[in-house]
Structure formats: structure tokens, C-alpha cells
Amino acid sequence: MVGGLGDEPDVASPEVLLCRVCAMPGGADDRHPGATRDDAQTCVVEVEHVTVEPALEARNLHKVFGRNPKDAVRRLKAGATRSDVADAGTAAVIDASFTVQRGEIFVIMGLSGSGKSTIIRMLNGLNEPTAGDVLVQGRSVGDASPKELRDIRRSSISMVFQHFALLPHRTVLDNAAYALEIQGVGRDERRRRAQEILAKVGLGDRAEAMPDELSGGMRQRVGLARALTAGTDILLMDEAFSALDPLIRREMQEQLVELQRELGRTIIFITHDLNEAMFLGDRIAVMRDGRIVQNGTPEEILTDPANDYVAQFVQDVDRARVLTAGAVMAPAAATTPVSAGVRGALRVMRDLQVGSVAVLENRRYIGAVTDRAVVRAVKAGTSDLRSIVSSAQPVVGPDDPLTDVVERSVESPIPIAVVDDSGRLLGTIPRVTLLAALGNVDPQTTEIPIIEAPVTVPEAEFAQTLAAVGESAAVGEPVGAGASAAPATRASTRATNADATNADAPTQRTAAAATVAAVPAASVTEGGV
Ligand SMILES: Nc1ncnc2c1ncn2[C@@H]1O[C@H](COP(=O)(O)OP(=O)(O)OP(=O)(O)O)[C@@H](O)[C@H]1O
């Protein structure tokens, strides 16, 4: 079937859109990542529905421990809760369905007792579901014979445990090579492959050490190396970093993300720590009392929690680490081509009532100018805008976390520019937008706290400076009208945030854009581009 990249993927089947030319997955409403508009034209013609088997699917999984599991499931399916069926058994998992795509980090997050471990044990066949099924790369675990199950475990799924489970009398290298030994790979070959993976996890020089000579973090790295060496596509990680102290844990999280990018494995990670979930997960399933109460991207869960329970959970999340520049940026309102010169920049500032403007050359961002610098240059008779552009203005990429944006924002009062790989300006992040995003401003709040005074010249000076060099006032306004109108706009530090968490926003990016759109006055106060 031929379709466009804009077609909605069929939710019921595991179909995704692939470009037949480049084999890249298509987005829901755009070209594939990294493609140019021209590519998109080709792709829209060439794409077709191609069935790509997900790495793993859980279908209506139930697990009840106790006297009468089948009866409990029947009642659960009719809407009963965990406590309703307590007389029949413990409903550890209730109707859990999710799909994990290849190369994805999928996190299952929930408090103790919510059912995470039971789910993961059903995924690799250690626990038999009371109802429902698991498909690993399209193969049903429920229908598998014991031999097939062993084969699935050996070839498709490996597991990393919280407590390392290393063999104490074997060296690090032999531990890392263990899965290959089980698979019957020859000694030299398995040691070579294990050594390669040990180098990737930073233990290349500890291959001959014994496990008890290593720190906890190092031992967990060996556990990870062992799972990676096995070469299976899917890694199940059950609270794998929970026993590590916070700094090492952070390091391991970062390394896991890097390894995943490099090796492209599919990872299903269990944790009770939402910050960890948010940092690692491409998608997160939040569990409560045996049920998945929300399944979404970290940004979706943060900006659009499904219920009060999730909302309460996300209150304490380190937003700076989860949200990205692209998710909170605003469209760049004030831009000028460098060819427009200093006067052109000043006109933009006067008309838009902003204190700085982004300067573009061939649609690429080359820096920003402030109102002060522009007024000074006009008075000095300078016309070349390039000569006053501050190229030292910080820029970030759309995928950079807000932690990076915060650092840059300290360096400059001018809104941070968000640029793509080719230097094109995608948007800007005024400081007030940053504060609103980091502060999880309550949707009921109608005021954003006062921020530091912006560096701007008095309003009247724009008009006077332009008038002095023979420029007329803005269309339809007498000279100085901007000045008199300005204080209402520029001096205001108030910003309504009513739209910030619009529950109907179709995507989290749109929701984030709404946050931004809701603070125009304050961004102007910033001298906002
Ligand atoms: N073998 C079992 N027999 C009886 N009940 C069980 C068994 N395994 C788990 N349970 C119960 O099922 C529920 C879910 O347990 P599970 O271990 O899956 O939760 P969890 O989210 O992984 O918790 P934790 O983070 O503490 O490991 C709990 O009430 C638990 O007591």
C-alpha cells in the first residue's frame, strides 16, 4: 500500500512508515529525521507501509498469584480493582499492554509493589502470564516450547540485575564472556568480543581483575558488559543502577544512553526513580497497583500527566534534565537580515518593542544585537550591522537539555538562540520562558515572578534616533507613539500562563509552545528576540 509520510500509522498493527529510498522511519506529520524538504518530496512519493516487527509487545498481560487466578482475571476484566479481587489472589499485573520498538529505551516506572518485576519476568518467560501474551520479535512467548523459550532467551533477551550476579571466581573478562561461553562460542573469539565490550564500558584495563577487587559501579559495568556481549537485541534491566551511589549512578545512566546510541540495542529498564526514568526513557510506562496508568514520552508525562497520581509524581522531577531546548523555545519574533544594516535592526526593535534582535545571513543565525549597541551605532553613523553583531551570543541545539540552556542564559541576558546543525535559527528561549518551564508554573497562576531588569534603552530613544537620521515613525504612528505605548508592554513583568498546560494540545511540543506563547509581555521585558 502506498502512502505519504503524513499518514497516521495503523495503531492496531505494528506498521510504521518507512521511506523505501532511505529506509528511515517517517514522522507522523513530517519527513523522516534528517531529511531536507527536497528529500521529503521524493520520500512522499516513494514511501509505503512496511511492516517492521517491534522488538517486543505485551498484549493484555495479567498475572495473579494465589488461590483462584483465573476467576480474579475474569473479575479484573469486568473492571474490578486489585483490592476487589484480594479474596482470589494478588493481582500483580492487570491488563498491561505496550509495544517496544527496536532501538528504544522503554522504562517501566512505579513504586514498590506496583508490578514492575512481575512484568519483566513475564517478558522473558520466567513468569507465565495468567492471561495475555508477550511477543518477542514477533514470536509468542506463551506458545513457545521449553526449547524455543531457551532459544528466545539466548538469542533475543539478556538481563542485567540490580545485584550484578557476577561469578566470583572468574575474572572480569571471563564474566563478560560468560554468555558467549553458554552459546558455545570458542575461547579466543569470546574473549576478543568481551574485551571489545569491556573497553566500551570503560573497563578495558581491568579485564584480568577479580570481581571483589572492583567497586560497585565497576561491577555493574561488568554486568552490563556481560549482557551486551551476549549480542541479544533486547536488554532487560531490573533496577540495575539502584544499588549504586548517586554520582556513579548518574555516570552509569549517561553511559547507558551513549552505549545505546552506539550499539542500537533495545532496552527495557525498570526503576522506581522517576528522575532516572525521565533521563533514560524514550518512553515511560508509569505503573500503579498493577496497572499502567500512563505510557508516553518523558515530555508528555511531564507536561501532560494523565491523572493526579502522575502529576504528583512529576512534581519533583528535575525538569532541567528532561526538557529540551526545542520543547520550550518560542518562534524567533525579531529577526533581521544582516543586509538590512543597523537602521533596519533599529526599525525592527522599534516596531516590535524588543530590546534585541537576531541577525541572519542566508537564513543562518550569525548573532544578536542589543538596542543599546544599535542606537549607539546609528548615532555614530555606522551602517554596517555585522560590525556590531555579537557572535559570542550563546546558542544551543534543539535536543540540548535545559541544564545547558540555564548555563548559557547566565552568560547573557539576550534570549538564547536555538539553531539546527546547519546554523538555521529555529527559535529562541527568553529567560522568563526558561523560568516558567523549569518552575512548572501552575496553570492557574496568572503571574510570573519579577525577573531582573532588562538592559534596554528608553523607548523614546528609538524614535528620536531614527528621526535624527531622517527615518520616519512606524506606519500609522506619529514619531514617539511607540514610546508612549511602550511602558504598558515593555515594563510589564506579568504574563498569563493560562494556556501553558493546555490539555488539548496535540503534542508536547505544541504544549510547550503554548507555554512560550503565553509569556509575550515578559519576553519583551527581556528584550526578547
Ligand atoms: N511470587 C509471588 N507470590 C505472591 N505474590 C507476589 C509474588 N511476586 C510478586 N507478588 C506480589 O505482586 C505485587 C507486585 O510485585 P512486584 O514485585 O512485581 O512489584 P515491583 O513493582 O517490582 O516491586 P519492587 O520494586 O518492590 O520490586 C506485590 O504485591 C507482590 O507482593
Coordinates of C-alpha atoms in Angstrom, one line a residue, residues 14-521:
P14 CA 2.7 -2.9 14.2
E15 CA 3.1 -1.0 10.9
V16 CA 5.3 2.1 10.7
L17 CA 6.0 4.2 7.7
L18 CA 9.4 3.7 6.1
C19 CA 10.9 5.6 3.2
R20 CA 11.7 3.0 0.6
V21 CA 14.6 5.1 -0.7
C22 CA 16.4 5.6 2.5
A23 CA 14.7 3.2 4.9
M24 CA 14.3 5.9 7.5
P25 CA 11.1 5.8 9.7
G26 CA 8.8 8.7 8.8
G27 CA 7.3 11.0 11.4
A28 CA 3.5 11.3 11.9
D29 CA 3.3 14.6 10.0
D30 CA 6.7 15.3 8.6
R31 CA 9.6 13.9 6.7
H32 CA 11.9 11.4 8.2
P33 CA 14.5 12.8 10.6
G34 CA 17.4 14.5 9.0
A35 CA 15.8 14.7 5.6
T36 CA 15.6 18.0 3.7
R37 CA 12.4 19.3 2.2
D38 CA 13.7 18.1 -1.2
D39 CA 14.2 14.6 0.2
A40 CA 10.7 14.8 1.6
Q41 CA 9.3 15.3 -1.8
T42 CA 10.9 12.2 -3.0
C43 CA 10.0 10.3 0.1
V44 CA 6.4 11.2 0.0
V45 CA 6.2 9.6 -3.5
E46 CA 8.3 6.6 -2.6
V47 CA 7.1 5.7 0.9
E48 CA 4.9 2.7 1.5
H49 CA 3.7 0.8 4.6
V50 CA 6.4 -1.7 5.5
T51 CA 5.7 -4.0 8.4
V52 CA 8.5 -3.6 10.9
E53 CA 8.4 -6.1 13.7
P54 CA 8.6 -4.3 17.0
A55 CA 11.3 -5.6 19.4
L56 CA 8.7 -6.7 21.9
E57 CA 4.9 -6.5 22.5
A58 CA 3.0 -7.1 25.7
R59 CA -0.7 -7.8 25.0
N60 CA -3.2 -7.5 27.8
L61 CA -0.9 -9.1 30.3
H62 CA -2.4 -10.2 33.6
K63 CA -0.6 -12.0 36.5
V64 CA -2.5 -13.1 39.6
F65 CA -0.7 -15.0 42.3
G66 CA -2.9 -17.0 44.7
R67 CA -5.8 -19.3 45.0
N68 CA -8.0 -18.6 42.1
P69 CA -6.1 -16.6 39.4
K70 CA -8.5 -17.3 36.5
D71 CA -11.5 -16.1 38.5
A72 CA -9.6 -13.0 39.6
V73 CA -8.7 -12.2 35.9
R74 CA -12.3 -12.6 34.9
R75 CA -13.4 -10.1 37.5
L76 CA -10.5 -7.7 36.7
K77 CA -11.5 -7.7 33.0
A78 CA -15.0 -6.7 34.2
G79 CA -13.5 -3.7 35.9
A80 CA -12.6 -4.9 39.4
T81 CA -9.6 -3.4 41.2
R82 CA -6.7 -5.2 42.8
S83 CA -8.3 -4.9 46.2
D84 CA -11.7 -6.1 44.9
V85 CA -10.1 -9.5 43.9
A86 CA -7.9 -9.9 47.0
D87 CA -10.0 -12.9 48.1
A88 CA -9.0 -14.7 44.9
G89 CA -5.3 -13.8 44.9
T90 CA -2.7 -10.9 44.5
A91 CA -3.2 -9.2 41.2
A92 CA 0.4 -8.2 40.5
V93 CA -0.2 -7.1 36.9
I94 CA -3.5 -6.0 35.4
D95 CA -4.1 -5.7 31.7
A96 CA -0.7 -4.3 30.7
S97 CA -0.2 -3.7 27.0
F98 CA 2.7 -1.9 25.4
T99 CA 4.9 -2.1 22.3
V100 CA 8.7 -1.5 22.4
Q101 CA 10.3 -0.6 19.1
R102 CA 13.7 -1.6 18.1
G103 CA 16.5 0.6 19.5
E104 CA 14.2 2.2 22.0
I105 CA 14.8 2.6 25.7
F106 CA 11.5 1.8 27.3
V107 CA 11.2 2.4 31.0
I108 CA 8.7 0.8 33.4
M109 CA 8.4 3.0 36.4
G110 CA 6.4 2.6 39.6
L111 CA 6.6 2.4 43.3
S112 CA 7.4 -0.8 45.2
G113 CA 4.7 -3.4 44.7
S114 CA 3.3 -1.8 41.6
G115 CA 4.1 -4.9 39.5
K116 CA 7.3 -3.9 37.6
S117 CA 9.3 -7.1 38.4
T118 CA 6.4 -9.3 37.6
I119 CA 6.0 -7.7 34.2
I120 CA 9.7 -8.1 33.4
R121 CA 9.7 -11.7 34.5
M122 CA 6.8 -12.3 32.1
L123 CA 8.7 -10.7 29.3
N124 CA 11.4 -13.3 29.3
G125 CA 9.1 -16.2 30.2
L126 CA 10.3 -16.6 33.8
N127 CA 6.7 -16.0 35.0
E128 CA 3.8 -17.4 33.0
P129 CA 1.0 -14.8 32.4
T130 CA -2.4 -15.7 33.9
A131 CA -3.8 -14.1 30.7
G132 CA -2.4 -12.2 27.8
D133 CA 0.8 -12.8 25.8
V134 CA 4.3 -11.5 25.1
L135 CA 5.7 -11.4 21.6
V136 CA 9.5 -11.1 21.2
Q137 CA 10.3 -10.0 17.7
G138 CA 7.0 -11.4 16.6
R139 CA 7.4 -14.8 18.4
S140 CA 4.8 -15.6 21.1
V141 CA 6.5 -16.5 24.4
G142 CA 3.2 -18.1 25.6
D143 CA 3.2 -20.5 22.7
A144 CA 6.9 -21.3 22.9
S145 CA 8.0 -24.8 23.9
P146 CA 10.7 -25.0 26.6
K147 CA 13.3 -25.4 24.0
E148 CA 12.0 -22.4 22.0
L149 CA 11.9 -20.4 25.2
R150 CA 15.5 -21.2 25.9
D151 CA 16.3 -20.1 22.4
I152 CA 14.5 -16.8 22.7
R153 CA 16.3 -16.1 26.0
R154 CA 19.7 -17.0 24.5
S155 CA 19.3 -15.2 21.2
S156 CA 17.0 -12.3 21.9
I157 CA 16.9 -11.2 25.5
S158 CA 19.5 -10.7 28.2
M159 CA 19.0 -9.5 31.7
V160 CA 21.0 -7.1 33.9
F161 CA 20.2 -7.4 37.6
Q162 CA 20.5 -4.9 40.5
H163 CA 22.9 -7.1 42.3
F164 CA 25.3 -7.8 39.5
A165 CA 25.2 -11.6 39.8
L166 CA 28.8 -12.0 38.8
L167 CA 30.7 -15.2 39.1
P168 CA 33.1 -14.5 42.0
H169 CA 35.9 -16.9 40.9
R170 CA 36.1 -15.7 37.4
T171 CA 38.0 -12.7 36.0
V172 CA 36.2 -9.7 34.7
L173 CA 36.9 -10.8 31.2
D174 CA 35.5 -14.3 31.8
N175 CA 32.5 -12.9 33.4
A176 CA 31.9 -10.6 30.5
A177 CA 32.4 -13.5 28.1
Y178 CA 30.1 -15.9 30.0
A179 CA 27.0 -15.6 27.8
L180 CA 29.1 -16.4 24.8
E181 CA 30.5 -19.4 26.5
I182 CA 27.0 -20.6 27.1
Q183 CA 26.3 -20.0 23.4
G184 CA 29.2 -22.3 22.6
V185 CA 31.4 -19.5 21.1
G186 CA 35.2 -20.5 21.0
R187 CA 37.5 -19.2 23.7
D188 CA 39.6 -16.8 21.7
E189 CA 36.6 -15.4 19.9
R190 CA 34.5 -14.9 23.0
R191 CA 37.4 -13.3 24.9
R192 CA 38.0 -10.9 21.9
R193 CA 34.4 -9.9 21.8
A194 CA 34.2 -9.5 25.6
Q195 CA 37.4 -7.4 25.6
E196 CA 35.9 -5.1 23.0
I197 CA 32.7 -4.5 25.1
L198 CA 34.7 -4.1 28.3
A199 CA 36.6 -1.3 26.6
K200 CA 33.3 0.3 25.7
V201 CA 32.1 0.3 29.3
G202 CA 35.4 1.8 30.5
L203 CA 36.9 -1.4 31.9
G204 CA 39.4 -2.3 29.2
D205 CA 42.3 -2.2 31.6
R206 CA 40.6 -4.3 34.3
A207 CA 39.9 -7.4 32.3
E208 CA 42.1 -9.6 34.5
A209 CA 40.8 -8.3 37.8
M210 CA 38.5 -10.4 40.0
P211 CA 35.0 -9.1 40.8
D212 CA 35.9 -8.5 44.5
E213 CA 38.6 -6.1 43.5
L214 CA 36.1 -3.8 41.9
S215 CA 33.8 -1.0 43.2
G216 CA 30.1 -1.4 43.0
G217 CA 29.9 0.8 39.9
M218 CA 32.6 -1.2 38.1
R219 CA 30.9 -4.5 39.0
Q220 CA 27.7 -3.2 37.5
R221 CA 29.6 -2.3 34.4
V222 CA 30.8 -5.9 34.2
G223 CA 27.1 -7.0 34.5
L224 CA 26.2 -4.6 31.7
A225 CA 29.2 -5.8 29.6
R226 CA 28.1 -9.4 30.0
A227 CA 24.6 -8.6 28.8
L228 CA 25.9 -6.6 25.9
T229 CA 28.5 -9.2 24.9
A230 CA 25.6 -11.8 24.6
G231 CA 24.7 -9.9 21.5
T232 CA 20.9 -10.1 22.0
D233 CA 18.8 -7.2 20.7
I234 CA 16.8 -6.8 23.9
L235 CA 18.3 -6.0 27.3
L236 CA 16.1 -6.2 30.4
M237 CA 17.4 -4.2 33.2
D238 CA 15.7 -4.6 36.6
E239 CA 16.6 -1.7 38.9
A240 CA 20.1 -2.2 37.5
F241 CA 21.5 1.1 39.0
S242 CA 19.6 1.2 42.3
A243 CA 22.4 -0.2 44.4
L244 CA 24.9 2.4 43.2
D245 CA 25.6 5.7 44.9
P246 CA 24.2 8.8 43.3
L247 CA 27.2 10.0 41.4
I248 CA 28.1 6.6 40.0
R249 CA 24.5 6.1 39.2
R250 CA 24.4 9.3 37.2
E251 CA 27.5 8.3 35.4
M252 CA 26.1 4.8 34.5
Q253 CA 22.9 6.4 33.2
E254 CA 24.9 8.6 30.9
Q255 CA 27.0 5.7 29.7
L256 CA 23.9 3.6 29.1
V257 CA 22.4 6.3 26.9
E258 CA 25.7 6.6 25.0
L259 CA 26.1 2.8 24.6
Q260 CA 22.5 2.5 23.4
R261 CA 23.1 5.2 20.8
E262 CA 26.3 3.5 19.6
L263 CA 25.0 -0.1 19.7
G264 CA 21.3 0.5 18.9
R265 CA 20.1 -2.2 21.3
T266 CA 16.5 -2.3 22.7
I267 CA 16.5 -1.7 26.4
I268 CA 13.6 -2.3 28.8
F269 CA 14.6 -0.6 32.1
I270 CA 12.8 -0.9 35.4
T271 CA 13.1 1.7 38.0
H272 CA 11.2 3.2 40.9
D273 CA 13.1 6.5 40.4
L274 CA 11.2 9.0 38.1
N275 CA 14.3 11.1 37.5
E276 CA 16.1 8.1 36.3
A277 CA 13.1 7.1 34.1
M278 CA 12.9 10.6 32.7
F279 CA 16.6 10.7 31.9
L280 CA 16.8 7.3 30.3
G281 CA 13.4 6.7 28.7
D282 CA 12.4 7.3 25.1
R283 CA 9.1 6.3 26.5
I284 CA 7.9 5.5 30.0
A285 CA 5.1 3.3 31.3
V286 CA 4.0 4.5 34.7
M287 CA 2.5 1.8 36.9
R288 CA 0.2 1.9 39.9
D289 CA -1.3 -1.0 41.7
G290 CA -0.6 -3.4 38.8
R291 CA -1.9 -1.2 36.0
I292 CA -0.1 1.0 33.5
V293 CA -1.6 4.4 34.2
Q294 CA 0.3 6.4 31.6
N295 CA 2.6 5.4 28.7
G296 CA 4.3 8.3 27.0
T297 CA 7.5 10.3 26.3
P298 CA 9.1 12.0 29.3
E299 CA 7.9 15.3 28.0
E300 CA 4.4 14.1 27.6
I301 CA 4.4 12.8 31.1
L302 CA 5.9 16.0 32.5
T303 CA 3.7 18.4 30.6
D304 CA 0.5 16.4 30.3
P305 CA 0.2 13.9 33.2
A306 CA -2.7 11.5 32.8
N307 CA -4.1 11.9 36.3
D308 CA -3.4 13.4 39.7
Y309 CA -1.3 10.4 40.7
V310 CA 1.2 11.0 37.8
A311 CA 1.0 14.8 38.3
Q312 CA 2.0 14.3 41.9
F313 CA 4.9 12.1 40.9
V314 CA 6.3 14.5 38.4
Q315 CA 6.2 17.5 40.8
D316 CA 9.8 16.8 42.0
V317 CA 11.3 15.9 38.6
D318 CA 14.5 17.7 37.6
R319 CA 12.9 19.4 34.7
A320 CA 16.2 20.9 33.5
R321 CA 17.4 17.4 32.8
V322 CA 14.3 16.2 31.0
L323 CA 13.0 19.1 28.9
T324 CA 14.9 20.1 25.8
A325 CA 15.6 23.5 24.2
G326 CA 13.4 22.5 21.3
A327 CA 10.5 21.7 23.6
V328 CA 10.3 25.2 25.2
M329 CA 11.6 27.6 22.6
A330 CA 9.5 30.3 21.1
P331 CA 9.4 31.2 17.4
A332 CA 12.0 34.0 16.9
A333 CA 9.8 37.0 16.6
A334 CA 12.5 39.7 16.0
T335 CA 15.0 38.9 13.2
T336 CA 16.7 41.0 10.6
P337 CA 18.9 40.1 7.7
V338 CA 22.4 41.5 8.1
S339 CA 22.0 43.3 4.8
A340 CA 19.3 45.5 6.4
G341 CA 22.0 47.3 8.3
V342 CA 21.9 49.0 11.6
R343 CA 18.9 51.1 10.8
G344 CA 17.0 48.0 9.7
A345 CA 17.7 46.4 13.1
L346 CA 16.6 49.5 14.9
R347 CA 13.3 49.6 12.9
V348 CA 12.6 46.0 13.9
M349 CA 13.2 46.9 17.6
R350 CA 11.0 49.9 17.4
D351 CA 8.2 48.2 15.6
L352 CA 8.2 45.0 17.8
Q353 CA 9.2 46.8 21.0
V354 CA 12.1 44.4 21.8
G355 CA 15.5 45.0 23.2
S356 CA 17.5 42.7 21.0
V357 CA 17.2 41.2 17.5
A358 CA 18.6 38.1 15.9
V359 CA 20.7 38.7 12.9
L360 CA 20.6 36.3 10.0
E361 CA 22.7 35.8 6.9
N362 CA 21.4 33.4 4.2
R363 CA 18.9 32.3 6.8
R364 CA 21.6 31.3 9.2
Y365 CA 22.0 32.8 12.7
I366 CA 25.1 34.9 13.0
G367 CA 24.5 36.5 16.4
A368 CA 22.4 39.2 18.0
V369 CA 22.4 42.9 18.6
T370 CA 21.1 44.8 21.5
D371 CA 19.1 48.0 21.4
R372 CA 22.0 49.9 23.1
A373 CA 24.5 48.8 20.6
V374 CA 22.3 49.6 17.7
V375 CA 21.3 53.1 19.0
R376 CA 25.0 53.8 19.7
A377 CA 26.0 52.7 16.2
V378 CA 23.2 54.8 14.5
K379 CA 24.3 57.8 16.4
A380 CA 27.9 57.2 15.4
G381 CA 26.9 57.0 11.8
T382 CA 27.8 53.3 11.5
S383 CA 25.6 51.5 9.0
D384 CA 27.2 48.0 8.9
L385 CA 25.3 45.7 11.2
R386 CA 27.8 42.9 11.0
S387 CA 30.4 45.1 12.8
I388 CA 28.3 45.3 15.9
V389 CA 26.8 41.7 15.9
S390 CA 27.9 39.9 19.0
S391 CA 28.8 36.5 17.7
A392 CA 29.6 35.5 21.3
Q393 CA 25.9 35.1 21.9
P394 CA 25.2 31.7 23.2
V395 CA 23.4 29.2 21.0
V396 CA 22.0 25.7 21.8
G397 CA 20.7 22.8 19.7
P398 CA 17.1 21.7 19.8
D399 CA 18.0 18.5 21.7
D400 CA 20.1 20.1 24.3
P401 CA 18.7 19.8 27.8
L402 CA 17.6 22.9 29.7
T403 CA 20.6 22.4 32.0
D404 CA 22.7 23.6 29.1
V405 CA 20.4 26.5 28.4
V406 CA 20.4 27.6 32.0
E407 CA 24.2 27.8 31.9
R408 CA 24.2 29.8 28.8
S409 CA 21.5 32.1 30.0
V410 CA 23.6 33.1 32.9
E411 CA 26.2 34.3 30.4
S412 CA 23.8 36.6 28.5
P413 CA 20.6 38.5 29.2
I414 CA 19.7 38.1 25.5
P415 CA 17.4 35.2 24.7
I416 CA 19.3 32.0 23.8
A417 CA 19.2 31.1 20.2
V418 CA 18.2 27.6 19.2
V419 CA 19.9 26.6 15.9
D420 CA 19.9 23.4 13.9
D421 CA 23.0 21.6 12.6
S422 CA 23.3 24.0 9.7
G423 CA 23.1 27.1 11.8
R424 CA 19.5 28.0 11.0
L425 CA 17.6 29.7 13.7
L426 CA 14.7 27.5 15.0
G427 CA 13.6 29.7 17.8
T428 CA 14.7 31.5 20.9
I429 CA 14.4 31.0 24.7
P430 CA 14.0 34.2 26.7
R431 CA 14.9 33.8 30.3
V432 CA 11.4 34.2 31.5
T433 CA 10.3 31.3 29.3
L434 CA 13.1 29.3 30.8
L435 CA 12.0 30.1 34.3
A436 CA 8.4 29.2 33.5
A437 CA 9.4 25.8 32.0
L438 CA 11.7 25.0 34.9
G439 CA 9.3 26.1 37.5
N440 CA 6.3 24.1 36.4
V441 CA 4.2 27.1 36.8
D442 CA 0.7 26.2 37.9
P443 CA -1.8 26.6 35.1
Q444 CA -4.0 28.7 37.5
T445 CA -1.2 31.1 38.1
T446 CA -1.6 34.3 36.2
E447 CA 1.6 36.0 37.2
I448 CA 5.2 35.1 36.7
P449 CA 7.6 36.4 39.3
I450 CA 9.5 39.6 38.5
I451 CA 12.8 38.9 36.8
E452 CA 15.9 41.1 36.7
A453 CA 15.6 44.4 34.9
P454 CA 16.3 44.2 31.2
V455 CA 19.1 46.1 29.6
T456 CA 17.3 48.4 27.3
V457 CA 17.4 52.0 26.1
P458 CA 14.4 54.3 26.9
E459 CA 11.6 53.8 24.4
A460 CA 11.7 57.4 23.1
E461 CA 15.3 57.0 22.1
F462 CA 14.4 54.5 19.3
A463 CA 12.2 57.0 17.6
Q464 CA 14.4 60.0 18.3
T465 CA 17.4 58.2 17.0
L466 CA 15.7 57.2 13.8
A467 CA 14.2 60.7 13.4
A468 CA 17.6 62.2 13.8
V469 CA 18.9 60.2 10.9
G470 CA 15.9 61.1 8.8
E471 CA 13.8 57.9 9.4
S472 CA 10.0 58.3 9.7
A473 CA 8.0 56.8 12.5
A474 CA 6.3 53.4 12.2
V475 CA 3.4 53.2 9.7
G476 CA 0.3 54.9 11.1
E477 CA 2.0 56.2 14.2
P478 CA 3.4 59.7 14.9
V479 CA 7.0 59.7 16.0
G480 CA 7.1 58.9 19.6
A481 CA 3.9 56.9 19.7
G482 CA 5.9 53.7 20.2
A483 CA 7.5 55.4 23.2
S484 CA 4.2 56.4 24.8
A485 CA 2.7 53.0 24.1
A486 CA 5.7 51.2 25.2
P487 CA 5.6 51.1 29.0
A488 CA 2.4 49.2 29.1
T489 CA 4.2 46.5 27.1
R490 CA 7.8 46.6 28.0
A491 CA 7.6 47.4 31.6
S492 CA 5.2 44.6 32.3
T493 CA 6.7 41.6 34.0
R494 CA 3.3 39.9 34.1
A495 CA 2.4 37.1 31.9
T496 CA -0.6 35.0 31.8
N497 CA 0.1 31.3 31.8
A498 CA -3.4 30.1 31.3
D499 CA -2.5 28.3 28.1
A500 CA 0.6 26.7 29.5
T501 CA -0.8 23.3 30.2
N502 CA -3.5 23.2 27.6
A503 CA -4.7 19.6 28.0
D504 CA -6.0 19.6 24.4
A505 CA -2.6 20.4 22.9
P506 CA -1.9 17.8 20.3
T507 CA 1.7 17.3 21.2
Q508 CA 4.0 18.2 24.0
R509 CA 5.9 20.4 21.6
T510 CA 2.7 22.3 21.0
A511 CA 2.0 22.4 24.7
A512 CA 5.5 23.8 25.3
A513 CA 5.0 26.3 22.5
A514 CA 1.8 27.3 24.3
T515 CA 3.8 28.0 27.4
V516 CA 6.0 30.2 25.4
A517 CA 3.2 31.9 23.6
A518 CA 1.7 32.7 26.9
V519 CA 4.5 34.9 28.0
P520 CA 5.0 37.5 25.3
A521 CA 5.0 40.5 27.6

